[in-house]
mmCIF file of C-alpha atoms and ligand atoms in Angstrom:
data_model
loop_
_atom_site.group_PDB
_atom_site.id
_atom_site.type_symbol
_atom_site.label_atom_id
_atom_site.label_comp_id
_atom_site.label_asym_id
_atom_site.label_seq_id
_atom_site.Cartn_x
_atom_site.Cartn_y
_atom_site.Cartn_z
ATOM 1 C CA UNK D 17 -4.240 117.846 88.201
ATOM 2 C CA UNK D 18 -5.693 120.865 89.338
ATOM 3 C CA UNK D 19 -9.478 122.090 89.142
ATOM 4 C CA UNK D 20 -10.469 125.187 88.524
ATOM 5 C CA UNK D 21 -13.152 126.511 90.410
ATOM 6 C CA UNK D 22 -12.132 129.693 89.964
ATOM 7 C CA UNK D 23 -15.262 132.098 89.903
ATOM 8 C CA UNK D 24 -15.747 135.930 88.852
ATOM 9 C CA UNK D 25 -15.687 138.244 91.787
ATOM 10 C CA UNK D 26 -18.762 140.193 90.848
ATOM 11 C CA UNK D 27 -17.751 143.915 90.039
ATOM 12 C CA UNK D 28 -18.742 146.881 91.605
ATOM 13 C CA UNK D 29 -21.037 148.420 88.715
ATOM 14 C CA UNK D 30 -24.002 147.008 88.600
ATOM 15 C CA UNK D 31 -24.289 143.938 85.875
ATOM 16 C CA UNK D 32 -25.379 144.484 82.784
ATOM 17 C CA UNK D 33 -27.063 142.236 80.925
ATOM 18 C CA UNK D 34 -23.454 141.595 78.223
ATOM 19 C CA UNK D 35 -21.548 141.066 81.655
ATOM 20 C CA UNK D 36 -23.736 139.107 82.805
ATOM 21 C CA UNK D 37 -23.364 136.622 79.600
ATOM 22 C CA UNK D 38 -19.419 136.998 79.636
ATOM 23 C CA UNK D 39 -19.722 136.051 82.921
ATOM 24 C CA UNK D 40 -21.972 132.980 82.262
ATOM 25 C CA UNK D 41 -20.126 131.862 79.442
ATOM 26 C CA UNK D 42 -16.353 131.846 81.667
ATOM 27 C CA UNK D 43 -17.913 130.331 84.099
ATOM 28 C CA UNK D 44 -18.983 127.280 81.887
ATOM 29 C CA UNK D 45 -15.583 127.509 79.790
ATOM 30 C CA UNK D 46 -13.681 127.238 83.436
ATOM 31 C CA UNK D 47 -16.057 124.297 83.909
ATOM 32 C CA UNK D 48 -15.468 122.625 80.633
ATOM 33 C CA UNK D 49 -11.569 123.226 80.867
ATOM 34 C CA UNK D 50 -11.733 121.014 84.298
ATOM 35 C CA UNK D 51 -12.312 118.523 81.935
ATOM 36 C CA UNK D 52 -9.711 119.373 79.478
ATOM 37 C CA UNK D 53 -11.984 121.009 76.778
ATOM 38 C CA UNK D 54 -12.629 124.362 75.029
ATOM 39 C CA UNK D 55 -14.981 125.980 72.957
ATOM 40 C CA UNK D 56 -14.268 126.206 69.612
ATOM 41 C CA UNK D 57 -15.847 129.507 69.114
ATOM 42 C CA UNK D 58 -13.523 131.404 70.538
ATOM 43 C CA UNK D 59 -10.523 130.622 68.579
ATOM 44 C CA UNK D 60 -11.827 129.478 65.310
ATOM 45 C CA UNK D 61 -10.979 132.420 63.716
ATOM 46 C CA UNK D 62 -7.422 132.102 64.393
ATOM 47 C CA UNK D 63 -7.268 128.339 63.727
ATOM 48 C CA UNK D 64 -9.111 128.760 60.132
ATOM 49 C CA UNK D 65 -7.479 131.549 58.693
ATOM 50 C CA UNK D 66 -8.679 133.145 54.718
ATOM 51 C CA UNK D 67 -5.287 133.272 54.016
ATOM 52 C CA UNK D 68 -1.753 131.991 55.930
ATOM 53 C CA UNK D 69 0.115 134.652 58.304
ATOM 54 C CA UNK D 70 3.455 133.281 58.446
ATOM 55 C CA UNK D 71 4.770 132.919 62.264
ATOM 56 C CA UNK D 72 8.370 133.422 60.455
ATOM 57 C CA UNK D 73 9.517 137.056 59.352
ATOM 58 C CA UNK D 74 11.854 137.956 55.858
ATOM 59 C CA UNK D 75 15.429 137.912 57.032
ATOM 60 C CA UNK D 76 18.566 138.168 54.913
ATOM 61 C CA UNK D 77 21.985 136.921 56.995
ATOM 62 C CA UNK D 78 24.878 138.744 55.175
ATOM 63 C CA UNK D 79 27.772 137.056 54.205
ATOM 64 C CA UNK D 80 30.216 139.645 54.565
ATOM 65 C CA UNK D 81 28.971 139.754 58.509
ATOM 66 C CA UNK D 82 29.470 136.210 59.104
ATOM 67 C CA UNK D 83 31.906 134.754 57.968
ATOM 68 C CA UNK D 84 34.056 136.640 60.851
ATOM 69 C CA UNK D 85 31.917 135.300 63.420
ATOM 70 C CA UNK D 86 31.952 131.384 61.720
ATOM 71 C CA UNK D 87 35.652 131.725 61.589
ATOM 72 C CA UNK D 88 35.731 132.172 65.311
ATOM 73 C CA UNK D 89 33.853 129.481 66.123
ATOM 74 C CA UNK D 90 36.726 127.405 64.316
ATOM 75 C CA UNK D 91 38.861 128.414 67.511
ATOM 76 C CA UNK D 92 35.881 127.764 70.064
ATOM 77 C CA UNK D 93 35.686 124.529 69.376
ATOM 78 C CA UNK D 94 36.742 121.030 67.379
ATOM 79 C CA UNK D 95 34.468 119.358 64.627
ATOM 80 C CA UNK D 96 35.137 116.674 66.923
ATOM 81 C CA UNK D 97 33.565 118.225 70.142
ATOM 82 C CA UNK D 98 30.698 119.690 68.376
ATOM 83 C CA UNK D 99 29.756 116.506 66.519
ATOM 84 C CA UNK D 100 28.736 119.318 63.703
ATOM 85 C CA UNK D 101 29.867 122.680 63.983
ATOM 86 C CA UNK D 102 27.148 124.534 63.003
ATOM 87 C CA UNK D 103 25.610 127.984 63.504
ATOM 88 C CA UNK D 104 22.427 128.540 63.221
ATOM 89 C CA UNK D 105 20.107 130.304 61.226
ATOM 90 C CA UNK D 106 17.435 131.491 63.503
ATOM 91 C CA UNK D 107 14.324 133.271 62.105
ATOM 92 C CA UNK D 108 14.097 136.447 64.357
ATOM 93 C CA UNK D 109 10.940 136.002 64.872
ATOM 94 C CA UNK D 110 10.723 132.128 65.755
ATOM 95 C CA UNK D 111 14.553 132.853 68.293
ATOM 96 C CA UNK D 112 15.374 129.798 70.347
ATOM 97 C CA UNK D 113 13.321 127.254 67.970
ATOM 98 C CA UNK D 114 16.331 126.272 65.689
ATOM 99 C CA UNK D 115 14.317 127.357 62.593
ATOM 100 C CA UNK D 116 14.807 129.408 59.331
ATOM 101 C CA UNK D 117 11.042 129.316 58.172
ATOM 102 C CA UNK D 118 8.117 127.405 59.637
ATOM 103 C CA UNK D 119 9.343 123.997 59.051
ATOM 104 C CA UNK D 120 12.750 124.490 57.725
ATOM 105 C CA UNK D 121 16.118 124.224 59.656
ATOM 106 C CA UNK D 122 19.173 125.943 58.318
ATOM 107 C CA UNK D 123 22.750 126.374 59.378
ATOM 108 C CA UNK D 124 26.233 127.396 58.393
ATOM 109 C CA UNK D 125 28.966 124.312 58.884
ATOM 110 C CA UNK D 126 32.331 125.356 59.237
ATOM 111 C CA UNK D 127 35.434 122.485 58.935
ATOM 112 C CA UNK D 128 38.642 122.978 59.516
ATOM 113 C CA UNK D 129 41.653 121.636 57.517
ATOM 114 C CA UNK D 130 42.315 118.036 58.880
ATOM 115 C CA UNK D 131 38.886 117.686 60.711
ATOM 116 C CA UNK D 132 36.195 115.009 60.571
ATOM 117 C CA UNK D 133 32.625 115.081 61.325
ATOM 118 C CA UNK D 134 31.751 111.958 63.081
ATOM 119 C CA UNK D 135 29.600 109.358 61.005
ATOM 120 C CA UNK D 136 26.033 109.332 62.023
ATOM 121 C CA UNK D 137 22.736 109.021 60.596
ATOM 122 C CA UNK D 138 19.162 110.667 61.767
ATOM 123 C CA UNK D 139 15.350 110.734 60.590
ATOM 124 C CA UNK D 140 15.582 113.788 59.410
ATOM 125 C CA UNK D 141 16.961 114.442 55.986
ATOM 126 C CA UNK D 142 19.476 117.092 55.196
ATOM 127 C CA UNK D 143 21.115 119.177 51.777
ATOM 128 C CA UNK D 144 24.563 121.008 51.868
ATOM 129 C CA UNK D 145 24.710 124.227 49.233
ATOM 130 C CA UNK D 146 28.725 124.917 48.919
ATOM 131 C CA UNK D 147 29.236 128.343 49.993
ATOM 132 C CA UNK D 148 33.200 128.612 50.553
ATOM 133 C CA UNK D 149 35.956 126.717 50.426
ATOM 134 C CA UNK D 150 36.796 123.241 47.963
ATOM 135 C CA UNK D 151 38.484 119.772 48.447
ATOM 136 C CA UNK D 152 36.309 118.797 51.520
ATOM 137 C CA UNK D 153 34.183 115.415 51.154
ATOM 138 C CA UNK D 154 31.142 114.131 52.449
ATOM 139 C CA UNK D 155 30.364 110.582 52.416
ATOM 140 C CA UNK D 156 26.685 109.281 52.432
ATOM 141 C CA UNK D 157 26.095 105.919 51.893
ATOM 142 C CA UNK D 158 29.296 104.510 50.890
ATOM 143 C CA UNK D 159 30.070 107.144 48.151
ATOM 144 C CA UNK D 160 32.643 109.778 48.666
ATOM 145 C CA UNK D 161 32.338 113.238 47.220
ATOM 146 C CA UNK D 162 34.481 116.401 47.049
ATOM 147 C CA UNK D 163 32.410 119.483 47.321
ATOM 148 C CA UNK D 164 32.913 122.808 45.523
ATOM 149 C CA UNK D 165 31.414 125.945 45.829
ATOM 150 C CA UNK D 166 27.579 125.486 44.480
ATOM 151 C CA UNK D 167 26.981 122.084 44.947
ATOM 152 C CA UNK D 168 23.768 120.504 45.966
ATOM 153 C CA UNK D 169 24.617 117.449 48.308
ATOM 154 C CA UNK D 170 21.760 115.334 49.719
ATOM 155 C CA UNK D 171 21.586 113.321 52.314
ATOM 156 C CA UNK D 172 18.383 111.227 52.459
ATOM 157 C CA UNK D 173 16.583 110.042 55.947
ATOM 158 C CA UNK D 174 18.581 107.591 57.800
ATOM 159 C CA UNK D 175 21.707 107.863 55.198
ATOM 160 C CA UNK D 176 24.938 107.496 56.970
ATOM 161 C CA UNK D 177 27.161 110.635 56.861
ATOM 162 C CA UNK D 178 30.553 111.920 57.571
ATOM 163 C CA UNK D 179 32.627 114.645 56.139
ATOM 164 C CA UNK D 180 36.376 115.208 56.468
ATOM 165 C CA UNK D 181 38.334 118.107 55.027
ATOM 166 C CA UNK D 182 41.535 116.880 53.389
ATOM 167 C CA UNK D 183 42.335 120.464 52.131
ATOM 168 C CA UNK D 184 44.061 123.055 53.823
ATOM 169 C CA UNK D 185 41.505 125.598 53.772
ATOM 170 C CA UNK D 186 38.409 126.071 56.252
ATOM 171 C CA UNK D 187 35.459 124.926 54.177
ATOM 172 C CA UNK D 188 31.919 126.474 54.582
ATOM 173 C CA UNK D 189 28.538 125.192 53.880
ATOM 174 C CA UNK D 190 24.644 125.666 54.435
ATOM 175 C CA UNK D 191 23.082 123.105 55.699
ATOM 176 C CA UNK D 192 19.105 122.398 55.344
ATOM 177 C CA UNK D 193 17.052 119.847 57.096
ATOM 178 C CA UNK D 194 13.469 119.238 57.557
ATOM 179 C CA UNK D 195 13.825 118.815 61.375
ATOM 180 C CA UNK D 196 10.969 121.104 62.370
ATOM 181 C CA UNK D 197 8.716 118.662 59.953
ATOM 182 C CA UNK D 198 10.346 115.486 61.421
ATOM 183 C CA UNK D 199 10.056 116.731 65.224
ATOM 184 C CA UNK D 200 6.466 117.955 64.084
ATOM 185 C CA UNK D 201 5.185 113.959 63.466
ATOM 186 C CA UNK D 202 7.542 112.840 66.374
ATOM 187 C CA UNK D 203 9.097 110.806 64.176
ATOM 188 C CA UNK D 204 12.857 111.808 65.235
ATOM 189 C CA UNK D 205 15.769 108.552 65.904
ATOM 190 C CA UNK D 206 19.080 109.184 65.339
ATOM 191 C CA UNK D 207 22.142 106.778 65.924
ATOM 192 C CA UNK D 208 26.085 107.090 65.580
ATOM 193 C CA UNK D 209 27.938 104.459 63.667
ATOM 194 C CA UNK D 210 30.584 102.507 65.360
ATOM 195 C CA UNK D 211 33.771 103.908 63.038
ATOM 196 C CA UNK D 212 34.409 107.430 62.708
ATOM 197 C CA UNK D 213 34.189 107.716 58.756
ATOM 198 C CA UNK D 214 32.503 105.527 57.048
ATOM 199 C CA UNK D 215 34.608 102.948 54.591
ATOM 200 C CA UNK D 216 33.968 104.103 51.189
ATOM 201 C CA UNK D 217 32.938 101.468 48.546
ATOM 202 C CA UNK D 218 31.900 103.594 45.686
ATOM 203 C CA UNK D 219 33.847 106.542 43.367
ATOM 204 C CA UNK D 220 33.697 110.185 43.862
ATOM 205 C CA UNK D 221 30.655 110.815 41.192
ATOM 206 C CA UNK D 222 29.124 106.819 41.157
ATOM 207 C CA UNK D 223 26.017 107.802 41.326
ATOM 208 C CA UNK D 224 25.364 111.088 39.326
ATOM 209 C CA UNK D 225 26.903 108.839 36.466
ATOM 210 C CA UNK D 226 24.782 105.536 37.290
ATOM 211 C CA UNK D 227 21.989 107.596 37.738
ATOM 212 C CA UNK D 228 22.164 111.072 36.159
ATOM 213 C CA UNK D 229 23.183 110.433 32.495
ATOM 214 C CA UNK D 230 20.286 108.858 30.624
ATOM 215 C CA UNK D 231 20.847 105.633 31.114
ATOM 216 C CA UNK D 232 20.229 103.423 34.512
ATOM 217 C CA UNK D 233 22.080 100.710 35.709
ATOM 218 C CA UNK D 234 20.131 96.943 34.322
ATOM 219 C CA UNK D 235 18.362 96.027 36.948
ATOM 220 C CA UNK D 236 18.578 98.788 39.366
ATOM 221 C CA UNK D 237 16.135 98.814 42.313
ATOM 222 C CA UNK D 238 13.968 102.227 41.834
ATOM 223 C CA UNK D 239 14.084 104.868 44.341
ATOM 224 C CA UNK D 240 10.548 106.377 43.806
ATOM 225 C CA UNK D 241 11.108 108.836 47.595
ATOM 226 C CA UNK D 242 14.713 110.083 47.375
ATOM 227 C CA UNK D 243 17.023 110.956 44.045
ATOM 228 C CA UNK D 244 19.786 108.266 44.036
ATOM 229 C CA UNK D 245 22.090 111.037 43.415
ATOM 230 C CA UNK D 246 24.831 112.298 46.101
ATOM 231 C CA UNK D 247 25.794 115.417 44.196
ATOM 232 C CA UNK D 248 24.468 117.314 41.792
ATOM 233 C CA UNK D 249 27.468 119.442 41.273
ATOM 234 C CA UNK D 250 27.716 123.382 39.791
ATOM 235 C CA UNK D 251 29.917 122.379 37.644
ATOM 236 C CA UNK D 252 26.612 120.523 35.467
ATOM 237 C CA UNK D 253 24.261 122.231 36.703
ATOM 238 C CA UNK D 254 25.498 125.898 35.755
ATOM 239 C CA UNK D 255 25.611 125.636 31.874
ATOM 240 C CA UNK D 256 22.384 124.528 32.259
ATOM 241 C CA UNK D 257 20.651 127.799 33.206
ATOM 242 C CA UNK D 258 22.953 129.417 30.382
ATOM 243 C CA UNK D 259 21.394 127.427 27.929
ATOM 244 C CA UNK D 260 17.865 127.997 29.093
ATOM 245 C CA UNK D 261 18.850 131.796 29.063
ATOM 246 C CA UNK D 262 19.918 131.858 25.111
ATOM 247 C CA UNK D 263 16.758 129.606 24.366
ATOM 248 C CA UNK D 264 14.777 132.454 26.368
ATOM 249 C CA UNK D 265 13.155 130.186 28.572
ATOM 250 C CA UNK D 266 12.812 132.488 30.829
ATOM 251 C CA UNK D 267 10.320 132.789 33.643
ATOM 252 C CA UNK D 268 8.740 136.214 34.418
ATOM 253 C CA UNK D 269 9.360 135.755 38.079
ATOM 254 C CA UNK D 270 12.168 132.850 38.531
ATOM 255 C CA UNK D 271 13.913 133.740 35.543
ATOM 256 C CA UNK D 272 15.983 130.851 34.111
ATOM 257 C CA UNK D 273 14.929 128.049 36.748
ATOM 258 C CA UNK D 274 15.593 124.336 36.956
ATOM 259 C CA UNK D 275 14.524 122.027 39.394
ATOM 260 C CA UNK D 276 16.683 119.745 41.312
ATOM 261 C CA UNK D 277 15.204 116.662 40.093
ATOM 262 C CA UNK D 278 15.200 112.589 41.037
ATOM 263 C CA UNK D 279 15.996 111.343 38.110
ATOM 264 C CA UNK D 280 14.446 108.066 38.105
ATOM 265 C CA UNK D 281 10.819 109.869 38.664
ATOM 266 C CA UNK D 282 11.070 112.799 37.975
ATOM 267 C CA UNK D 283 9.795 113.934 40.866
ATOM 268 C CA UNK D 284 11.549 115.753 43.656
ATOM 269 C CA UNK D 285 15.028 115.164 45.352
ATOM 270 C CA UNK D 286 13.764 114.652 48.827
ATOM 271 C CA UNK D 287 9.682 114.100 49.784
ATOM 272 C CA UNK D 288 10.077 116.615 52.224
ATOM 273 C CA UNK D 289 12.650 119.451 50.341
ATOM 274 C CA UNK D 290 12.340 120.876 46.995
ATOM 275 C CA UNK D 291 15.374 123.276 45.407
ATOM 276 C CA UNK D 292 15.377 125.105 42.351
ATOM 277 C CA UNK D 293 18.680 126.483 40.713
ATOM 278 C CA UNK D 294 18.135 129.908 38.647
ATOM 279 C CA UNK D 295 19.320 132.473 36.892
ATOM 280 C CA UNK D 296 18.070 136.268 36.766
ATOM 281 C CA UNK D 297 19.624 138.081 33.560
ATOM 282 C CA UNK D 298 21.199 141.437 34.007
ATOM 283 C CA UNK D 299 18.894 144.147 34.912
ATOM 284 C CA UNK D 300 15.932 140.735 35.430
ATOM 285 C CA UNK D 301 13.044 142.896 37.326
ATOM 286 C CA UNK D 302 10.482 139.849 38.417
ATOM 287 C CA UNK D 303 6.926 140.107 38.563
ATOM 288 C CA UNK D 304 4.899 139.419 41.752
ATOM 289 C CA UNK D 305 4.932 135.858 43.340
ATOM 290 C CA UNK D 306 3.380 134.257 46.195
ATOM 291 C CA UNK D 307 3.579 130.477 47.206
ATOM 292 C CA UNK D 308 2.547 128.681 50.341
ATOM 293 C CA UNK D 309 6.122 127.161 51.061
ATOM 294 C CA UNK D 310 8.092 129.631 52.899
ATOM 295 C CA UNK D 311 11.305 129.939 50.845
ATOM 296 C CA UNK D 312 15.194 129.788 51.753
ATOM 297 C CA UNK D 313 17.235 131.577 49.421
ATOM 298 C CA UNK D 314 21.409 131.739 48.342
ATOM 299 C CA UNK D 315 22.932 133.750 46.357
ATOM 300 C CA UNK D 316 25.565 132.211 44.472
ATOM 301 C CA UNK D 317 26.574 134.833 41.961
ATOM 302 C CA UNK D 318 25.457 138.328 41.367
ATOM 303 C CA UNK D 319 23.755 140.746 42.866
ATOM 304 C CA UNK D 320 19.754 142.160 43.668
ATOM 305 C CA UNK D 321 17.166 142.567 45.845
ATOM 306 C CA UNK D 322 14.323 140.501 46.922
ATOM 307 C CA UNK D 323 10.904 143.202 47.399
ATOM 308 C CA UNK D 324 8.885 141.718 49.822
ATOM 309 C CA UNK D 325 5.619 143.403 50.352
ATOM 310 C CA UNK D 326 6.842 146.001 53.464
ATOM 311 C CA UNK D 327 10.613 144.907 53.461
ATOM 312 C CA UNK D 328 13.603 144.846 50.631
ATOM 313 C CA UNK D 329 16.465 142.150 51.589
ATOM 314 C CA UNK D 330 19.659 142.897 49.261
ATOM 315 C CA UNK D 331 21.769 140.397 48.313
ATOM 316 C CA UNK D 332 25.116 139.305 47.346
ATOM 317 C CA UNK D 333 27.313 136.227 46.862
ATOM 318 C CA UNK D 334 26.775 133.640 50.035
ATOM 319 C CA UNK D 335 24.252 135.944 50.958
ATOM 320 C CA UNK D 336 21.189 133.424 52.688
ATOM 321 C CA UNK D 337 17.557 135.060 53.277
ATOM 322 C CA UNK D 338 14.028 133.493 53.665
ATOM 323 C CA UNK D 339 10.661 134.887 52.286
ATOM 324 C CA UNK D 340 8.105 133.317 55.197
ATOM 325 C CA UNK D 341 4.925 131.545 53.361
ATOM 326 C CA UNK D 342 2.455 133.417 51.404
ATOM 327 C CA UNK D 343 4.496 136.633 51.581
ATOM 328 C CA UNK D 344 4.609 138.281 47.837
ATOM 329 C CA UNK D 345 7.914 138.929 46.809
ATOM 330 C CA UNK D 346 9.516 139.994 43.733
ATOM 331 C CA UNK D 347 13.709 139.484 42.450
ATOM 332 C CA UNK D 348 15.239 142.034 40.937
ATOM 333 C CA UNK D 349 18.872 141.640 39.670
ATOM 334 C CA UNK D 350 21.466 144.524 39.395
ATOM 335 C CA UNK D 351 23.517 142.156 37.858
ATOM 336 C CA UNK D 352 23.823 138.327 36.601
ATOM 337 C CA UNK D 353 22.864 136.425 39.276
ATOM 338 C CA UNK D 354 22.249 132.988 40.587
ATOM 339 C CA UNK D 355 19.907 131.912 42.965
ATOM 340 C CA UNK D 356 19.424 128.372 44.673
ATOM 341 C CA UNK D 357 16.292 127.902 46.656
ATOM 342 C CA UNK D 358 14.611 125.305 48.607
ATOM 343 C CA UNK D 359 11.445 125.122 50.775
ATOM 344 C CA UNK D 360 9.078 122.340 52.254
ATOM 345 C CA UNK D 361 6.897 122.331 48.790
ATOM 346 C CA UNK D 362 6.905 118.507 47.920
ATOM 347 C CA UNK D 363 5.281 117.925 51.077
ATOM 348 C CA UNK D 364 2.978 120.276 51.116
ATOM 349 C CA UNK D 365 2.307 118.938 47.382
ATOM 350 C CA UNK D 366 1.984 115.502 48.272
ATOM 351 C CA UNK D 367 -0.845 116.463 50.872
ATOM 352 C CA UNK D 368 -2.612 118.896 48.584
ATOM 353 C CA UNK D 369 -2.050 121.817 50.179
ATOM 354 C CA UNK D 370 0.631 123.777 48.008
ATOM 355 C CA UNK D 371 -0.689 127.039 46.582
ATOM 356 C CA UNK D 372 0.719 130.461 44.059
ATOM 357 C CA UNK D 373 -0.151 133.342 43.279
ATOM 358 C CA UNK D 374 0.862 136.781 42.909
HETATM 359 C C1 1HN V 411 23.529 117.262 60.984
HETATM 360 O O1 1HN V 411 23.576 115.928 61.134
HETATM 361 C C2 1HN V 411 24.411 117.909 60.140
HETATM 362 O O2 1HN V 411 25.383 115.917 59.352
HETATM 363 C C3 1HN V 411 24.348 119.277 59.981
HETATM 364 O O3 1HN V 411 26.325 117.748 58.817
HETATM 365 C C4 1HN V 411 23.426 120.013 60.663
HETATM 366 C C5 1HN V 411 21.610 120.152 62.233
HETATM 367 C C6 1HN V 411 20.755 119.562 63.083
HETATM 368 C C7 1HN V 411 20.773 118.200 63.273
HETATM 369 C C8 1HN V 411 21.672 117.408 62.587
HETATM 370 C C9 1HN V 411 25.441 117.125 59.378
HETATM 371 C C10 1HN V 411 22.541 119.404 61.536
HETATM 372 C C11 1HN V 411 22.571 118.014 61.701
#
């Protein structure tokens, strides 16, 4: 390794006594850094900040713009070739890092009629949110299920997955995954499994009703970390949010909000990912929010506008944008609408460190 024995050529005007300390003080810090040490004092300031700066900027990726461009990627190249044909989502301001906030990857998967994606399984846990298409499956774990548009499909940390599409139309999804966390703790192994696609042992739907209806199979091993559920489908979700809208539960800045929920806890879905589904009523104009967990966003139905403190991202159906982390933001909905989001908040709960405002 290189030493640094750099020293300061002395400058023409004569030292002053503040130059002379600069001077000093670089001299020791080029000292010190020989060693592999700095002082704290002069970056403390950025490393213990009053309140979080997000590295990640707001960003809304139209649908209308790319669905073109995901559609030619269908000719570029095979499922099959690309393991998982995915685009995606870069925060502009975090390009070349593979990430959608801080510590949040997202993507748009595109499969063809007649294609597979290769059975695998990784560290890293994923969702899908339906955006276009119906009648392709993914299989994690042994249970096969068709998605439709609006469906929340997880895939837990070192599930095996594969997905096929036995339609005949191009299906489109988002995909989420806490890779940034995972590759944060170095905690990243993947493997693929030896078959393609996986044999499927359980029904399309096994576990929503095993798990999801009130009662639990006799017996049953708990899953206290991830839901037991493959997919929680639109389908039951949707009349949910409907009912919660007629009751008027109504939040003043969600709206009409559930939480995507394990349902032997309680608790989240995933440790590391926590979605919401909800719905903004017709002319909804939220108050101020704020959170620490920088925020992914679809629209599913509708239309409105997200007002972010010096930026307005406008939204339609398919439309995906992020609000970075502490950034206040407020929905406002020109029509019905329906919102899914999902962020790093369980983890950032289950260390203490989650925080709102407005
Ligand atoms: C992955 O395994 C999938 O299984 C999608 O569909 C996106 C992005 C990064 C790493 C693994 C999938 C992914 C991914």
């Amino acid at each position: 390794m290189a030493v640094s024995t750099a020293q300061k050529k002395p400058t023409a005007k004569a030292p002053g006594p503040k130059d002379n300390v600069d001077a000093i003080r670089q001299g020791y810090y080029d000292r010190i850094g020989a060693y592999d040490m700095a002082p704290l004092w002069e970056v403390l300031k950025g490393l213990v900040v009053t309140e979080p700066k997000s590295v990640a900027a707001p960003k809304v990726w139209h649908y209308k713009d790319v669905r073109p461009l995901i559609a030619e990627a269908g000719e570029l190249i095979t499922a099959k070739e690309a393991e998982r044909r995915v685009l995606v989502l870069e925060n502009p301001a975090l390009r070349g890092k593979s990430r959608a906030t801080n510590t949040l990857f997202a993507g748009l998967q595109l499969i063809m009629p007649g294609e597979i994606a290769p059975a695998h399984r990784h560290s890293a846990s994923a969702i899908r949110f339906v955006l276009d298409g119906e009648g392709a499956y993914t299989a994690v774990e042994g249970e096969k299920s068709i998605m439709k548009p609006g469906d929340f499909v997880i895939t837990a940390n070192w599930d095996a997955h594969d997905h096929g599409n036995t339609s005949d139309k191009p299906m489109v999804w988002l995909d989420v995954l806490d890779l940034p966390t995972v590759n944060f703790f170095e905690s990243m192994f993947a493997e693929h499994l030896d078959d393609e696609a996986q044999t499927t042992g359980r029904e399309d739907g096994d576990s929503m009703a095993r798990y999801g209806s009130g009662v639990l199979p006799d017996g049953a091993v708990t899953f206290s970390k991830k839901t037991p559920i493959v997919n929680y489908t639109y389908e039951r979700t949707r009349p949910i949010l409907d009912r919660l809208k007629r009751a008027g539960d109504i939040d003043k800045r969600h709206g009409a909000r559930v939480r995507y929920a394990n349902p032997v806890t309680g608790g989240w879905a995933l440790p590391t990912m926590g979605a919401h589904l909800a719905l903004l009523p017709k002319g909804f104009e939220g108050e101020n929010y704020r959170s620490t967990d920088g925020t992914i966003f679809v629209c599913v139905e509708g239309k409105g506008t997200t007002k972010l403190d010096d930026k307005t991202l406008e939204w339609s159906p398919n439309d995906v944008f992020v609000v970075p982390s502490w950034q206040r933001y407020a929905h406002n909905a020109t029509e019905e609408s329906v919102l899914f989001s999902i962020s790093d908040r369980p983890v950032q709960e289950a260390l203490g460190i989650w925080r709102e405002g407005n």
